[in-house]
Short mmCIF file of C-alpha atoms and ligand atoms in Angstrom, two decimals:
data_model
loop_
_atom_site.label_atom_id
_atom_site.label_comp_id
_atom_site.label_asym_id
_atom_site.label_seq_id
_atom_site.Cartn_x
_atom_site.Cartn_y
_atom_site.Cartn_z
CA UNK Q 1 0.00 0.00 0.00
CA UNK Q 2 1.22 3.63 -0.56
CA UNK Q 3 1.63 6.01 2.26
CA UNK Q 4 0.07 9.06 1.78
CA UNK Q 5 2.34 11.99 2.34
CA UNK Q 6 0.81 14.51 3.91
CA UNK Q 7 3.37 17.12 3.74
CA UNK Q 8 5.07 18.99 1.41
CA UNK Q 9 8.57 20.85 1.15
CA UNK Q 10 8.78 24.29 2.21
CA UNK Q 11 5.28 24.61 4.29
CA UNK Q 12 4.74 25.36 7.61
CA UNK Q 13 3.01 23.05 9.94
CA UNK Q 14 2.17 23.70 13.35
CA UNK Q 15 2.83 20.91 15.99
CA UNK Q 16 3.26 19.83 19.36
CA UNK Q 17 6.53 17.52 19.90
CA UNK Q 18 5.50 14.08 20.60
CA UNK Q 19 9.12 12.63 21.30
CA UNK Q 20 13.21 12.22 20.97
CA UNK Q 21 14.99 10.43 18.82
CA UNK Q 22 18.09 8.39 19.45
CA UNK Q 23 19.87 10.60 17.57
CA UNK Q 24 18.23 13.51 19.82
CA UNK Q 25 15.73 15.18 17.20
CA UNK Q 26 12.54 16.06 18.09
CA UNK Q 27 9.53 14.49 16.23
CA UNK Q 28 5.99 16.66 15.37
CA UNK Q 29 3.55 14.17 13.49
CA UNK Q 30 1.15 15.25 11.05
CA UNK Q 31 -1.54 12.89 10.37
CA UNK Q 32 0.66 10.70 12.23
CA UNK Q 33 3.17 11.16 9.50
CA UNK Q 34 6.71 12.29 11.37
CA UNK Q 35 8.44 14.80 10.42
CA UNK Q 36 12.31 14.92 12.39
CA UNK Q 37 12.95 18.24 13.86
CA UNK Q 38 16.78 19.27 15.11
CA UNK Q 39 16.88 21.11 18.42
CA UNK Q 40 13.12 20.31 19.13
CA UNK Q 41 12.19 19.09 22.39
CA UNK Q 42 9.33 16.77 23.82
CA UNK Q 43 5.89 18.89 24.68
CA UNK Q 44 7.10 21.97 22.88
CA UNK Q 45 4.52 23.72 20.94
CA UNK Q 46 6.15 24.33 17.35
CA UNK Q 47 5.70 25.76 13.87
CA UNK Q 48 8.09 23.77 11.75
CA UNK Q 49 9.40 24.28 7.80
CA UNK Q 50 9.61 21.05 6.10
CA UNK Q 51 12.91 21.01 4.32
CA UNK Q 52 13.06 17.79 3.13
CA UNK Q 53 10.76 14.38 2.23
CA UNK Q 54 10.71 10.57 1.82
CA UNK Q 55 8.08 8.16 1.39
CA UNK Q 56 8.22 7.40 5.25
CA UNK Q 57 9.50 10.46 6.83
CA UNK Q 58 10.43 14.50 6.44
CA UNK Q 59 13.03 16.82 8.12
CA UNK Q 60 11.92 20.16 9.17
CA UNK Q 61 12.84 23.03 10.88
CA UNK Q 62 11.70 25.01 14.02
CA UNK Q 63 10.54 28.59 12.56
CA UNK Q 64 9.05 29.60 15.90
CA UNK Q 65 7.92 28.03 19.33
CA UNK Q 66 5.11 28.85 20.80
CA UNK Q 67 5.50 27.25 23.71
CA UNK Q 68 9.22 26.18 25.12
CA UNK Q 69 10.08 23.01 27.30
CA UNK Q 70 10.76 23.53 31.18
CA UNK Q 71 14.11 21.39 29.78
CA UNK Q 72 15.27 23.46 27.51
CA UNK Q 73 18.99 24.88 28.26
CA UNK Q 74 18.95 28.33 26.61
CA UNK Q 75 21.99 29.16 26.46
CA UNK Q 76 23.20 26.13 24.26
CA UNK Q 77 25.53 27.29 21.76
CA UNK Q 78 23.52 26.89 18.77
CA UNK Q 79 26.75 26.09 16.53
CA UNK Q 80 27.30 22.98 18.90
CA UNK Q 81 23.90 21.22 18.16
CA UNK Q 82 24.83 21.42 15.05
CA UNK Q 83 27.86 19.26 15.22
CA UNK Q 84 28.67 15.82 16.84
CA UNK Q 85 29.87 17.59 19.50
CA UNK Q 86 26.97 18.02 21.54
CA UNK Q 87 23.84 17.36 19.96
CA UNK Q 88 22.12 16.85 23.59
CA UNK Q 89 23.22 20.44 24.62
CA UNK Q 90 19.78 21.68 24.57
CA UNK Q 91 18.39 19.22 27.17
CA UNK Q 92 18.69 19.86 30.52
CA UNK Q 93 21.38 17.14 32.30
CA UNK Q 94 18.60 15.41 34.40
CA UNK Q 95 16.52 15.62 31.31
CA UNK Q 96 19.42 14.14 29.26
CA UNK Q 97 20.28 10.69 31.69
CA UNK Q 98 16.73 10.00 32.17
CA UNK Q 99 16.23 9.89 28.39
CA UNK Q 100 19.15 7.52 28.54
CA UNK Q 101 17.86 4.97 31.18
CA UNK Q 102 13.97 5.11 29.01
CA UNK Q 103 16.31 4.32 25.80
CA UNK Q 104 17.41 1.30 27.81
CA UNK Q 105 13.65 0.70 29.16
CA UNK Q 106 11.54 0.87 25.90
CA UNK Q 107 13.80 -1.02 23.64
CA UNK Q 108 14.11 -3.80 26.41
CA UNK Q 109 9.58 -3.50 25.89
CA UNK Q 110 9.69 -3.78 22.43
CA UNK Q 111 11.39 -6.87 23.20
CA UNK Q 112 9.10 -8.13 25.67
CA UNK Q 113 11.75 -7.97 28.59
CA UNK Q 114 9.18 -5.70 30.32
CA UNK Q 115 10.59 -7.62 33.92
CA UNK Q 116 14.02 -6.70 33.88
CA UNK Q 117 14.92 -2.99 35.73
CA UNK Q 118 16.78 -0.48 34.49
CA UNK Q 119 18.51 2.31 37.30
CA UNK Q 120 18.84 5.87 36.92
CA UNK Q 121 21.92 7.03 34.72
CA UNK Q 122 25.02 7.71 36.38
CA UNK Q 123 25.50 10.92 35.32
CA UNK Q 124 28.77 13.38 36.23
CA UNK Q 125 28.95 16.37 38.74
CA UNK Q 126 30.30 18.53 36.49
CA UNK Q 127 28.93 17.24 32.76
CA UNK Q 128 31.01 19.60 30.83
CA UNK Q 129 35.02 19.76 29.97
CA UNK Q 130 35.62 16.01 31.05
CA UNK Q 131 37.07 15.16 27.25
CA UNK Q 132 40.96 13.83 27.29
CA UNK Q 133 41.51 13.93 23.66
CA UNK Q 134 40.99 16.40 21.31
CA UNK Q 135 41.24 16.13 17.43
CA UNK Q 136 40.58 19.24 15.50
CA UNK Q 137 40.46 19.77 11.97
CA UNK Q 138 42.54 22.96 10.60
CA UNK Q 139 41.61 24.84 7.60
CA UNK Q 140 41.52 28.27 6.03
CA UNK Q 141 38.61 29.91 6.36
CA UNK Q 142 38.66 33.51 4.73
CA UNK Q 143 42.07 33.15 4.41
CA UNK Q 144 42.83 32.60 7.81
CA UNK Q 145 43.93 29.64 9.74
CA UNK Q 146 40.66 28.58 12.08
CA UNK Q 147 40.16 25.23 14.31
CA UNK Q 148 36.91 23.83 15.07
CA UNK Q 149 34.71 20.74 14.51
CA UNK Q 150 32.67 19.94 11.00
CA UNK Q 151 29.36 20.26 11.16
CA UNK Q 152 27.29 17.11 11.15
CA UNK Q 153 27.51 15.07 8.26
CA UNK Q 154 29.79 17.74 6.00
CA UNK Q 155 33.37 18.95 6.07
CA UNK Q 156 32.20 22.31 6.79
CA UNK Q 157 34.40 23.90 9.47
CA UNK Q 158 32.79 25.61 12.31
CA UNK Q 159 35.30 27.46 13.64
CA UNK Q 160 35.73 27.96 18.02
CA UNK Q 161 37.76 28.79 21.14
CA UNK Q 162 35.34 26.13 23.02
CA UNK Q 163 34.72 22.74 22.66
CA UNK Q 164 32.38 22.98 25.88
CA UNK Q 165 33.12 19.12 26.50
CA UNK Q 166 36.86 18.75 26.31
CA UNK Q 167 39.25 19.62 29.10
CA UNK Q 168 40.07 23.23 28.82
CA UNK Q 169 43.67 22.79 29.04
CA UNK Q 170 43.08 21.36 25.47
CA UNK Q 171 41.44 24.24 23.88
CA UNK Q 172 44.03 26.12 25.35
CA UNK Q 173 46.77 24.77 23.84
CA UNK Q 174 44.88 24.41 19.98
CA UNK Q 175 44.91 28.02 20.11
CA UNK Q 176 48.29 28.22 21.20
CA UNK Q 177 49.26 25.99 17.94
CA UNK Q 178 47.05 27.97 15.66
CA UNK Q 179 48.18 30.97 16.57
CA UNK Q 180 51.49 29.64 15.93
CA UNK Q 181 50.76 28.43 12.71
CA UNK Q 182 49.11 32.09 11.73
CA UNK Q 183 52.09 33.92 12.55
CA UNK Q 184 54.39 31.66 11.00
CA UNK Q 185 52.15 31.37 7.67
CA UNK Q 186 51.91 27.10 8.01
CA UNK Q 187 49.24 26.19 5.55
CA UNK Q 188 46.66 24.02 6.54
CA UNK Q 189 45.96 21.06 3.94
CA UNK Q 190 43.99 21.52 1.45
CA UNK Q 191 42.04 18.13 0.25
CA UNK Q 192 41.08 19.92 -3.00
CA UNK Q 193 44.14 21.44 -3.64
CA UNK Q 194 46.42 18.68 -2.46
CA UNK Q 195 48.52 22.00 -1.23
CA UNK Q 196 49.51 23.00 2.29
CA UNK Q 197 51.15 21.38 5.62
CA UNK Q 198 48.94 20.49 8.76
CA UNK Q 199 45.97 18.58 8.80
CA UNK Q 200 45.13 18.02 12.33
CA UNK Q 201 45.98 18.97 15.42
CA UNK Q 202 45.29 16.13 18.56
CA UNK Q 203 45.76 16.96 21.97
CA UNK Q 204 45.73 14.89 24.76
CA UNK Q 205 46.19 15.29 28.67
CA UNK Q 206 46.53 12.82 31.77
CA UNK Q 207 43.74 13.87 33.87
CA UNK Q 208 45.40 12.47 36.63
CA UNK Q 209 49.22 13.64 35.72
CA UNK Q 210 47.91 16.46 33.84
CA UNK Q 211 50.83 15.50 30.90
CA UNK Q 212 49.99 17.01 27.86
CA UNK Q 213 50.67 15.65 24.61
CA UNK Q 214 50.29 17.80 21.21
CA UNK Q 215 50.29 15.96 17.90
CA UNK Q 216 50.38 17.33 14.53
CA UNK Q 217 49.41 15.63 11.57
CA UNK Q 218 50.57 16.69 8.62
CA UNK Q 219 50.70 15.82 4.96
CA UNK Q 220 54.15 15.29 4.10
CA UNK Q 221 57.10 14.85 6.20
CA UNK Q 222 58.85 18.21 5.73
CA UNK Q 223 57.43 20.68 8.65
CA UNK Q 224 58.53 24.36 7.30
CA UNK Q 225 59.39 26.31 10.40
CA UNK Q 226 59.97 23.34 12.45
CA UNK Q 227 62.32 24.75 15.27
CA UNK Q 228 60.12 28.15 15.90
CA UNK Q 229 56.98 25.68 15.65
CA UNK Q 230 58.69 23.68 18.50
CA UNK Q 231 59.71 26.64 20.52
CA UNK Q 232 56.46 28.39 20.69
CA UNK Q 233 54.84 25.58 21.81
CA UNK Q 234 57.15 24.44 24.02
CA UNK Q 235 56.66 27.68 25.58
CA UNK Q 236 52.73 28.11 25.51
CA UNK Q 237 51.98 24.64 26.69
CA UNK Q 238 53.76 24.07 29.77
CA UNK Q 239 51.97 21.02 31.00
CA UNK Q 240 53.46 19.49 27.46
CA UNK Q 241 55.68 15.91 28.07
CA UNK Q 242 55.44 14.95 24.64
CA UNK Q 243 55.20 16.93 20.93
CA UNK Q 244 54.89 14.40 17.99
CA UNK Q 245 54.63 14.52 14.12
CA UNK Q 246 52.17 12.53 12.96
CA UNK Q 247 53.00 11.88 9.01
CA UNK Q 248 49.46 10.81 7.13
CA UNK Q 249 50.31 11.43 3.36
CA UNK Q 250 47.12 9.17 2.59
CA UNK Q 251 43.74 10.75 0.98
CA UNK Q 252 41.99 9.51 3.34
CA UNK Q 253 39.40 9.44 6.56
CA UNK Q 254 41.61 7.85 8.86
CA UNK Q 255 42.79 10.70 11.20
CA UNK Q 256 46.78 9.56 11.75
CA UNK Q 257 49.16 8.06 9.86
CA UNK Q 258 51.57 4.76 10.34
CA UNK Q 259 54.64 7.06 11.11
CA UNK Q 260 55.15 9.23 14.19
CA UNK Q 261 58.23 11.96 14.24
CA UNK Q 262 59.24 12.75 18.19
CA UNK Q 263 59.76 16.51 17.76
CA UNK Q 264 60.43 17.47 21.02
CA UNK Q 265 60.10 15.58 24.77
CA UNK Q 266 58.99 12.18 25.22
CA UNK Q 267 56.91 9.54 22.99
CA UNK Q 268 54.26 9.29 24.87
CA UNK Q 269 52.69 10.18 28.06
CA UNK Q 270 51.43 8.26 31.28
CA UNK Q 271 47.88 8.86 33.29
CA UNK Q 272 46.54 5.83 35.77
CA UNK Q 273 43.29 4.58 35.91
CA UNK Q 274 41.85 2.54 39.08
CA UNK Q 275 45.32 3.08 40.15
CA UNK Q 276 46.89 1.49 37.31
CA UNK Q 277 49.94 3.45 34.96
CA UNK Q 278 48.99 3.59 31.63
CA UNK Q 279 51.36 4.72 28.29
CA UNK Q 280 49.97 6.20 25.88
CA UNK Q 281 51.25 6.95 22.37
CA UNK Q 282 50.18 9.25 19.74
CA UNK Q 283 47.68 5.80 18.59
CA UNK Q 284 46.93 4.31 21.25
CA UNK Q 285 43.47 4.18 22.14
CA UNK Q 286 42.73 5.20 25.73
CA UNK Q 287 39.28 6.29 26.99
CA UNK Q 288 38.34 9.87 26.82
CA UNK Q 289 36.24 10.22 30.01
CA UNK Q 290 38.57 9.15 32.17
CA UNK Q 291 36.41 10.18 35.14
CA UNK Q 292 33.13 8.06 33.91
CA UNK Q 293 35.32 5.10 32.73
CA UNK Q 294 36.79 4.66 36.09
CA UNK Q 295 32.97 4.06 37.55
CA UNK Q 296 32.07 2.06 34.90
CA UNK Q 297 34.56 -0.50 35.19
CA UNK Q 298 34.10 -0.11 38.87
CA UNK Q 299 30.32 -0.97 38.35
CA UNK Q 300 31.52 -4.09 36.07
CA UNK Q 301 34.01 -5.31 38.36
CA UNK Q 302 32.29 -5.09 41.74
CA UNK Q 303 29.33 -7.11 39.82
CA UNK Q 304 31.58 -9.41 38.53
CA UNK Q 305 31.60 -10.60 43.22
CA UNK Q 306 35.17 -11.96 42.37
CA UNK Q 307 37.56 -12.92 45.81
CA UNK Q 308 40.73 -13.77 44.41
CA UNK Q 309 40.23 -17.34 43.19
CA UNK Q 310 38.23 -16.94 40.04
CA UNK Q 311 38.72 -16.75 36.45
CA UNK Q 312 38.01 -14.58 34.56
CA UNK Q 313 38.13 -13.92 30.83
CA UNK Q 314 38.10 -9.97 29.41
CA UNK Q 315 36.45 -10.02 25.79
CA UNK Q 316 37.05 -7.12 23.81
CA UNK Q 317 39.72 -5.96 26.21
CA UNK Q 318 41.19 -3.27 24.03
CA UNK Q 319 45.00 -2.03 26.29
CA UNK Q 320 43.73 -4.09 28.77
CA UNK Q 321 41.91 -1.54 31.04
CA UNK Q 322 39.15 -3.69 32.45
CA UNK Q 323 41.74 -6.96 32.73
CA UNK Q 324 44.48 -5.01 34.71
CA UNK Q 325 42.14 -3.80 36.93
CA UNK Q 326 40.42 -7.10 37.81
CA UNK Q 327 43.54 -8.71 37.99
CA UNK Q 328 44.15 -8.21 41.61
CA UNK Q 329 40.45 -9.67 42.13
CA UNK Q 330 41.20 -12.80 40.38
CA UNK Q 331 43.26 -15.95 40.12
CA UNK Q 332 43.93 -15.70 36.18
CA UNK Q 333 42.45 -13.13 33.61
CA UNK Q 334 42.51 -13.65 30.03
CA UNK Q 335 42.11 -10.79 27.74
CA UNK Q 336 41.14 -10.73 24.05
CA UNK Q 337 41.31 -8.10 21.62
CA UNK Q 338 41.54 -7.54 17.38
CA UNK Q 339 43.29 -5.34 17.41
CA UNK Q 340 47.33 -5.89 17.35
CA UNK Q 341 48.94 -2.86 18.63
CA UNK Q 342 46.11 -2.85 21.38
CA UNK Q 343 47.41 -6.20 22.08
CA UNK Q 344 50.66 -4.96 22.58
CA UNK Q 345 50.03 -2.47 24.60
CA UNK Q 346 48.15 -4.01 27.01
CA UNK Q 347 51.12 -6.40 27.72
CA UNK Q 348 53.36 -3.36 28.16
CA UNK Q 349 50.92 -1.92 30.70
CA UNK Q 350 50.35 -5.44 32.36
CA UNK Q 351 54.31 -5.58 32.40
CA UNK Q 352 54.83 -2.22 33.68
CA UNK Q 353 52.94 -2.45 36.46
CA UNK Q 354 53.92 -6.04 37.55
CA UNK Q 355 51.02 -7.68 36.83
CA UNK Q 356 51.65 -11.36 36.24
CA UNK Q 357 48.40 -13.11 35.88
CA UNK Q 358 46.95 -11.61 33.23
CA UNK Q 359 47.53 -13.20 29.12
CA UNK Q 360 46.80 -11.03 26.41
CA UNK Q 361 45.48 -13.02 22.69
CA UNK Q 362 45.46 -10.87 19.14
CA UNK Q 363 42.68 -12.88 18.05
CA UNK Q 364 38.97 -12.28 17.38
CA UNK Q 365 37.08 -12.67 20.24
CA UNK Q 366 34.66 -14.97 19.27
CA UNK Q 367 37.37 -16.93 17.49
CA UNK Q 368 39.27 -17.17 20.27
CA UNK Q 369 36.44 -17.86 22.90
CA UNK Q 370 35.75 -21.25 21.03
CA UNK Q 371 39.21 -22.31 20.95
CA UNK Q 372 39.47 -21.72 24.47
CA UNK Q 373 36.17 -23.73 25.10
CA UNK Q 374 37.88 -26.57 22.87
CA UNK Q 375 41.00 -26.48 25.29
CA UNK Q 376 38.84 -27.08 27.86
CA UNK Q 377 39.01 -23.29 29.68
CA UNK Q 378 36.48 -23.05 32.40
CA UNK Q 379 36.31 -19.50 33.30
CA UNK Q 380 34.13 -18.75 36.41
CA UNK Q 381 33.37 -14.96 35.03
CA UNK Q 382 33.47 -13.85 31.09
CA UNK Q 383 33.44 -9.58 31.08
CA UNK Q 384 32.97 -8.36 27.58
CA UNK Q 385 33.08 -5.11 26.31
CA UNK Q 386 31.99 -5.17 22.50
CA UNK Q 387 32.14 -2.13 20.23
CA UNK Q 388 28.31 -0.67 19.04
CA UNK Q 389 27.60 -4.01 16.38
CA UNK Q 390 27.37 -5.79 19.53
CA UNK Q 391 28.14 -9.82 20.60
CA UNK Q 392 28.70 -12.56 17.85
CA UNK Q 393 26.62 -15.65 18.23
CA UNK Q 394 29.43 -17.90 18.02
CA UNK Q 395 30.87 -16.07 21.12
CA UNK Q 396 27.21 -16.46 22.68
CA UNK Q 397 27.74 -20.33 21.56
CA UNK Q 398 31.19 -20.75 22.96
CA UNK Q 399 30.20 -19.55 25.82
CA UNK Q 400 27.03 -21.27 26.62
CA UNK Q 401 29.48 -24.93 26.18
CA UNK Q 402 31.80 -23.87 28.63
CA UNK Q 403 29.32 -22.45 31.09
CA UNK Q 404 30.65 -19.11 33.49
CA UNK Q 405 28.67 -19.09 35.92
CA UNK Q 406 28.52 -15.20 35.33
CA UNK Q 407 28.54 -12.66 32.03
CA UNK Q 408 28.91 -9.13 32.90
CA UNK Q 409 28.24 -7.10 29.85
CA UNK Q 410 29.60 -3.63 29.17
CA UNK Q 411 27.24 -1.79 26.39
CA UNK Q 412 27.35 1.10 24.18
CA UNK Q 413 24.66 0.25 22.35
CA UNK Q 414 21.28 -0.30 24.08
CA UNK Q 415 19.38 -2.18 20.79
CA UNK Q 416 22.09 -4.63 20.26
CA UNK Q 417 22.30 -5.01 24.26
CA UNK Q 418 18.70 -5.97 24.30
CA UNK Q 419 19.38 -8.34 21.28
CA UNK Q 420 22.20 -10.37 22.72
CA UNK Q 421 20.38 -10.57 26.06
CA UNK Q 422 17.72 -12.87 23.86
CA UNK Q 423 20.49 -14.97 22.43
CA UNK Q 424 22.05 -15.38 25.53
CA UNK Q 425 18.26 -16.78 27.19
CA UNK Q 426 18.74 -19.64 24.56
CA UNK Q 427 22.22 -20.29 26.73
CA UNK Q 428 20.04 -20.62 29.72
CA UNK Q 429 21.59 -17.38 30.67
CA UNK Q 430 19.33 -14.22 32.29
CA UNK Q 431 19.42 -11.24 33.81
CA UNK Q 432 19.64 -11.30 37.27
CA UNK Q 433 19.93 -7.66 38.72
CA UNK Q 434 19.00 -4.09 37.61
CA UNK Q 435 20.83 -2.50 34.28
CA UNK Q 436 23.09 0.26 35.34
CA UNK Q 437 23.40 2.77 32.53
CA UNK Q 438 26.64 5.00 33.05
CA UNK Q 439 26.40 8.43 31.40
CA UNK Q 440 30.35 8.40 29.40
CA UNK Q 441 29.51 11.07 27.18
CA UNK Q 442 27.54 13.80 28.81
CA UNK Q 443 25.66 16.24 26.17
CA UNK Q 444 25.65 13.74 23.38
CA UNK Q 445 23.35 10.71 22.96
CA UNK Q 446 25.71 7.88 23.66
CA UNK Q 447 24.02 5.46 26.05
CA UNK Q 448 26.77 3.00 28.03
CA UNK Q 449 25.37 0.39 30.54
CA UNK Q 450 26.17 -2.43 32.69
CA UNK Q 451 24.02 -6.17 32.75
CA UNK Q 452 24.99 -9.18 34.84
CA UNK Q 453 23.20 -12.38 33.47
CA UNK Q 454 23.69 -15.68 35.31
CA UNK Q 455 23.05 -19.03 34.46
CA UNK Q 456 19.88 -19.94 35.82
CA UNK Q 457 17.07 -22.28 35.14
CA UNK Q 458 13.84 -20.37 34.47
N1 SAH N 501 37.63 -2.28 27.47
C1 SAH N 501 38.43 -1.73 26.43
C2 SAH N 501 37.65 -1.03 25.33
C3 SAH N 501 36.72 -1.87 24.57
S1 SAH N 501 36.10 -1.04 23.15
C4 SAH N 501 39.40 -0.72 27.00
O1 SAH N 501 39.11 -0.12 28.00
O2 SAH N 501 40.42 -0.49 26.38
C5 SAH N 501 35.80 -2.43 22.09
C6 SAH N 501 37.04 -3.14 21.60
O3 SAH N 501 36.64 -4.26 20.83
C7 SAH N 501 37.92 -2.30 20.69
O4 SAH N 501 39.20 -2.28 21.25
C8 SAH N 501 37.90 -3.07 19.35
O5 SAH N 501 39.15 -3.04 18.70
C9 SAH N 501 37.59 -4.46 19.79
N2 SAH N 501 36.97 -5.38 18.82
C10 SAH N 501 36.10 -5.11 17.83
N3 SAH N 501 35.69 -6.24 17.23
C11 SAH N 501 36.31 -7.27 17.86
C12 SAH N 501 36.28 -8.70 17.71
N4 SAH N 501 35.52 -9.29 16.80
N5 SAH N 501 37.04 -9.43 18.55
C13 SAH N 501 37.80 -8.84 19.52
N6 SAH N 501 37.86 -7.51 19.69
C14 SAH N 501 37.12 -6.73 18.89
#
């Protein structure tokens, strides 16, 4: 049958907003027909401009409110909700972690899972400037060197002094390097062109040790102006341990290249995390809220009951953060992770901090889970920590044949959560306590989450 549409591109319609999406637009229905509205909120009273329409759906615009939510944060940089940055900036912060924990709570009714409880959001204190990392993009704008973030979907620069969700000390020092690159007439790459020096500039700092590391990316090897570069930010960063040169000569989306250039200090700096050291090089990967991470994993291992004799096996263990910090819990851990270099450095981090009974496998995880359920591996606890696509079923398999007596299950993703919790019923395994979402990335509309399933007959 064919759906009526009952709009039409470039009218007005006048609407209340009936709800969120995951992707935090609002939605004003006309004739039940939705139309998705950016930086509209739930029980606002709205005329929208449709600027855009499918079979099933249209975009729109807010031309006016006539009536404003009691959620709304005014003064939400409107150039933010236009990026990734912060598309949630316009809810309030209670606002935003309860819409997390219903996320959790209506896709687990869809499914019929009605029974199991979801707890309020852990959210932060202080839900702003809790980034580690920054990545900006540098381009000329009007001929002038600017830093920013794309907006959403384009390579459109949006150029800014604050990136309202990363540590300050990291906008700080991008301007510092612009500036430097203005006065010293550096040329940002130009994808077009092919022309020009820098294309990124990444930042990172130890929010514990408060080392700073400064990486630029850059097209080609040569750096013009090198030794000035060096010195000026040498002197306007003085947290900085480390400044590297990042060489990505590829045309291409990935951010940093294979080949890093010490220019001045160290190769990488250290921060700790439940008390354990960590290195960290210009790629590793190392989470960015170090602050929400650490109560995460704290959530994940204190429901993971271990006393020292268990153990335990850390899928998806990326460097190794959850494993090293369960080690001391547990008899053995065994961590498994794609990808290589992660690998590595998880054994240099295990090393580094004398940790002997953890073993690190390059493998895929669900790979590796059934060859260690052919070996005969009876872990008491399997922790897994997959990225957004969610749990294999061969790992789901594997795991069901050698039986822990406990999953704990680290999300990111609340549908494919809810998905593998109805594979893993078929295991005979369920959900025996509340889900605890964790709010990791305040202001956007990440949802993170811990689930303990057992094996139990039901
Ligand atoms: N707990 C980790 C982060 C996990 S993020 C830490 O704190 O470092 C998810 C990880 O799963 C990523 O490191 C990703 O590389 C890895 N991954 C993705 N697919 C995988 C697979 N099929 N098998 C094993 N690891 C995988």
């Amino acid at each position: 049958m064919k759906v009526q549409v009952p709009v039409h591109k470039n009218n007005d319609y006048q609407g209340t907003v009936a709800d969120l999406t995951y992707q935090g637009n609002g939605v004003v229905k006309v004739d039940d027909f939705p139309i998705f509205v950016p930086n509209a909120l739930p029980g606002e009273q709205v005329t929208v401009k449709v600027t855009k329409v499918t079979s099933h759906f249209a975009w729109g615009r807010v031309m006016e409110w006539q009536i404003k939510s009691a959620d709304r944060v005014e003064t939400a940089d409107q150039k933010l909700l236009q990026s990734g940055i912060a598309p949630l900036a316009n809810l309030k912060y209670d606002a935003q972690l309860k819409f997390k924990q219903r996320q959790i709570q209506e896709l687990l009714a869809k499914a019929h899972l009605n029974d199991i409880e979801v707890l309020p959001t852990m959210g932060m204190a202080d839900p702003y400037h809790y980034r580690n990392k920054a990545q900006v993009p540098v381009k000329l704008v009007r001929g002038q060197v600017e830093t920013g973030f794309y907006r959403r979907g384009s390579h459109k620069l949006v150029p800014t002094e604050d990136f309202v969700i990363q540590d300050p000390q990291l906008d700080k020092a991008i301007v510092v390097v612009r500036d430097l690159l203005r006065k010293f007439h550096i040329a940002p790459y130009n994808e077009q062109t092919g022309e020009g020096v820098i294309r990124t500039i990444m930042v990172r700092r130890g929010y514990y040790s408060h080392e700073m590391m400064v990486v630029l990316v850059t097209k080609k090897r040569k750096l013009p102006m090198k030794e000035e570069l060096v010195k000026g930010i040498v002197a306007g960063v003085p947290e900085l341990k480390s400044l590297v040169q990042n060489v990505n000569s590829q045309r291409t989306n990935r951010l940093l290249g294979n080949e890093d250039h010490v220019l001045w200090g160290e190769s990488a700096i250290h921060d700790t995390l439940l008390g354990i050291d960590f290195t960290i090089s210009p790629r590793s990967f190392y989470q960015v809220n170090p602050q929400q991470t650490e109560r995460l994993y704290s959530t994940a291992i204190k429901a993971a009951e271990l006393d020292g004799s268990q153990t335990v096996i850390d899928a998806y263990c990326g460097i190794g953060t959850i494993s090293l910090a369960v080690a001391q819990h547990a008899k053995e851990v065994y961590g498994v992770e794609v990808v290589a270099e992660a690998v590595n450095d998880a054994k240099h981090n295990a090393k580094a901090n004398g940790i002997r009974n953890v073993h690190f496998v390059a493998a895929k995880a669900e790979d590796q889970m059934a060859k260690w359920q052919e070996q005969g591996m009876q872990p008491d606890v399997l922790i897994v920590d997959p990225p957004r696509k969610g749990l294999d079923e061969q790992l789901i398999e594997a795991t069901g044949q050698m039986g822990p007596k406990k999953v704990v299950y680290v999300s990111c993703n609340p549908a494919t959560l809810v998905r593998d919790i109805q594979r893993w019923g078929e295991q005979g395994y369920h959900v025996v306590k509340p889900i605890q979402p964790v709010d990791m990335f305040p202001q956007t509309t990440h949802v993170e989450s811990v689930t303990v399933l057992e094996r139990t007959e039901k």
